[in-house]
């Protein structure tokens, strides 16, 4: 029976298949413009799915994508979704100097505001790359005018993670609200419960159970995320990938959309700004 006591936050990280951090050793950044882009068709499928389910979500959008596909950003905003920032060039915050990080987030924020007509309140670091060694990034985000970040994943992972961080919404530098993606706590450990590759790998019933634990046991809204390329089983296959990278990227792509439709029916969903900031339409740019 569907569970609907709490409104959870549904988020989409708008990037294309060739921009995934795990594929960076195989796809040089200078090749991005020559790669066949599939993000438009995939986001259109997502917008249709959300419209059919009457769900509004937050789209953490790369400036690189917005610059090339401004009409896509406008369609997201016109459909009533929140446009938020995923930075400009999908560079991990942990790989950038403070000055380079500040330049990246300012560039993305101003571009997204200009295209969408929305005030850009939220930011998510590529690959959840804010951690103990670069907490100064929060100060940069506050200085740029962001109200919240969703850049910490409180788990252990070989590419990211800050397992000792608070699991739920908390204030960081300069009043910025950090909204970590969702984990479930049992056996004295945080377990991923918020989407991405885990959602494709794990049985749907387990993903649903983990989210229910957060809603019912912790009494907290969950934050779920996925990428447009994760519903695209026909995307080009990148040659030469290691077994682990190939498995993580391509596992169960053909089943993701069906699972997402079940997820939309089993829980109540909304935008990040509505769930955590109490915002309405997102507001026009000043």
Tab-separated table of C-alpha atoms in Angstrom, residues 7-121:
chain	number	residue	atom	x	y	z
A	7	UNK	CA	6.772	14.858	1.221
A	8	UNK	CA	10.220	13.802	0.015
A	9	UNK	CA	12.484	15.718	-2.350
A	10	UNK	CA	12.995	14.367	-5.867
A	11	UNK	CA	16.139	15.601	-7.606
A	12	UNK	CA	17.669	15.110	-11.041
A	13	UNK	CA	21.344	15.846	-11.786
A	14	UNK	CA	21.218	17.161	-15.359
A	15	UNK	CA	24.389	15.962	-17.063
A	16	UNK	CA	25.055	13.716	-20.047
A	17	UNK	CA	26.491	10.211	-20.065
A	18	UNK	CA	29.977	11.338	-21.150
A	19	UNK	CA	30.290	13.786	-18.234
A	20	UNK	CA	30.151	11.195	-15.452
A	21	UNK	CA	33.181	11.515	-13.173
A	22	UNK	CA	33.933	7.783	-13.317
A	23	UNK	CA	34.282	8.040	-17.107
A	24	UNK	CA	36.699	10.984	-16.986
A	25	UNK	CA	39.795	8.756	-17.493
A	26	UNK	CA	38.221	7.447	-20.711
A	27	UNK	CA	36.629	10.595	-22.167
A	28	UNK	CA	38.851	13.711	-22.206
A	29	UNK	CA	36.979	16.942	-21.508
A	30	UNK	CA	38.022	18.400	-24.880
A	31	UNK	CA	36.026	15.622	-26.580
A	32	UNK	CA	32.725	16.581	-24.942
A	33	UNK	CA	31.556	18.880	-27.764
A	34	UNK	CA	32.083	16.097	-30.317
A	35	UNK	CA	30.133	13.474	-28.370
A	36	UNK	CA	26.513	12.833	-29.406
A	37	UNK	CA	24.377	14.539	-26.764
A	38	UNK	CA	21.347	12.650	-25.466
A	39	UNK	CA	20.420	14.837	-22.517
A	40	UNK	CA	17.576	16.672	-24.289
A	41	UNK	CA	15.588	13.571	-25.204
A	42	UNK	CA	16.179	12.030	-21.779
A	43	UNK	CA	15.074	15.123	-19.859
A	44	UNK	CA	11.991	15.345	-22.064
A	45	UNK	CA	11.110	11.770	-21.066
A	46	UNK	CA	11.572	12.693	-17.423
A	47	UNK	CA	9.407	15.800	-17.744
A	48	UNK	CA	6.643	13.707	-19.299
A	49	UNK	CA	6.909	11.090	-16.543
A	50	UNK	CA	6.731	13.759	-13.831
A	51	UNK	CA	3.793	15.460	-15.510
A	52	UNK	CA	1.896	12.182	-15.690
A	53	UNK	CA	2.553	11.623	-11.969
A	54	UNK	CA	1.833	15.262	-11.064
A	55	UNK	CA	5.214	15.560	-9.361
A	56	UNK	CA	7.442	18.621	-9.240
A	57	UNK	CA	11.164	18.129	-8.735
A	58	UNK	CA	14.495	19.949	-8.526
A	59	UNK	CA	16.827	19.784	-11.516
A	60	UNK	CA	20.478	20.361	-10.529
A	61	UNK	CA	21.676	21.515	-13.933
A	62	UNK	CA	25.175	21.871	-15.336
A	63	UNK	CA	26.004	25.286	-16.761
A	64	UNK	CA	27.728	23.474	-19.643
A	65	UNK	CA	24.384	21.894	-20.550
A	66	UNK	CA	22.388	25.097	-20.008
A	67	UNK	CA	24.709	27.086	-22.257
A	68	UNK	CA	24.156	24.663	-25.143
A	69	UNK	CA	20.497	23.831	-24.513
A	70	UNK	CA	18.883	26.936	-23.012
A	71	UNK	CA	15.426	25.904	-24.221
A	72	UNK	CA	15.716	22.750	-22.134
A	73	UNK	CA	16.241	24.820	-18.987
A	74	UNK	CA	13.296	27.011	-19.934
A	75	UNK	CA	11.073	23.951	-20.365
A	76	UNK	CA	12.086	22.661	-16.926
A	77	UNK	CA	11.210	25.993	-15.327
A	78	UNK	CA	7.982	26.406	-17.304
A	79	UNK	CA	6.787	22.991	-16.090
A	80	UNK	CA	6.953	24.218	-12.496
A	81	UNK	CA	10.169	22.534	-11.436
A	82	UNK	CA	13.006	24.127	-9.478
A	83	UNK	CA	16.177	24.863	-11.417
A	84	UNK	CA	19.273	24.537	-9.231
A	85	UNK	CA	23.003	24.495	-9.949
A	86	UNK	CA	25.305	21.538	-10.502
A	87	UNK	CA	28.204	23.888	-11.202
A	88	UNK	CA	29.371	24.764	-14.684
A	89	UNK	CA	31.832	22.184	-15.925
A	90	UNK	CA	31.228	19.103	-13.752
A	91	UNK	CA	34.574	19.462	-12.052
A	92	UNK	CA	34.831	17.930	-8.609
A	93	UNK	CA	34.946	20.622	-5.928
A	94	UNK	CA	37.760	18.698	-4.244
A	95	UNK	CA	39.902	19.082	-7.396
A	96	UNK	CA	39.541	22.882	-7.568
A	97	UNK	CA	41.234	25.728	-5.765
A	98	UNK	CA	38.998	28.064	-3.815
A	99	UNK	CA	39.243	30.692	-6.554
A	100	UNK	CA	38.467	28.211	-9.332
A	101	UNK	CA	35.523	26.799	-7.401
A	102	UNK	CA	34.100	30.270	-6.773
A	103	UNK	CA	34.435	31.140	-10.456
A	104	UNK	CA	32.690	27.916	-11.475
A	105	UNK	CA	29.671	28.338	-9.184
A	106	UNK	CA	29.230	32.039	-10.005
A	107	UNK	CA	29.355	31.326	-13.734
A	108	UNK	CA	26.752	28.578	-13.447
A	109	UNK	CA	24.434	30.498	-11.126
A	110	UNK	CA	24.304	33.647	-13.233
A	111	UNK	CA	23.761	31.673	-16.433
A	112	UNK	CA	20.984	29.528	-14.960
A	113	UNK	CA	19.222	32.551	-13.486
A	114	UNK	CA	19.384	34.386	-16.794
A	115	UNK	CA	17.931	31.449	-18.742
A	116	UNK	CA	15.344	30.169	-16.252
A	117	UNK	CA	14.116	33.437	-14.769
A	118	UNK	CA	14.337	31.755	-11.367
A	119	UNK	CA	16.462	32.673	-8.403
A	120	UNK	CA	18.969	29.822	-8.081
A	121	UNK	CA	18.849	28.809	-4.431
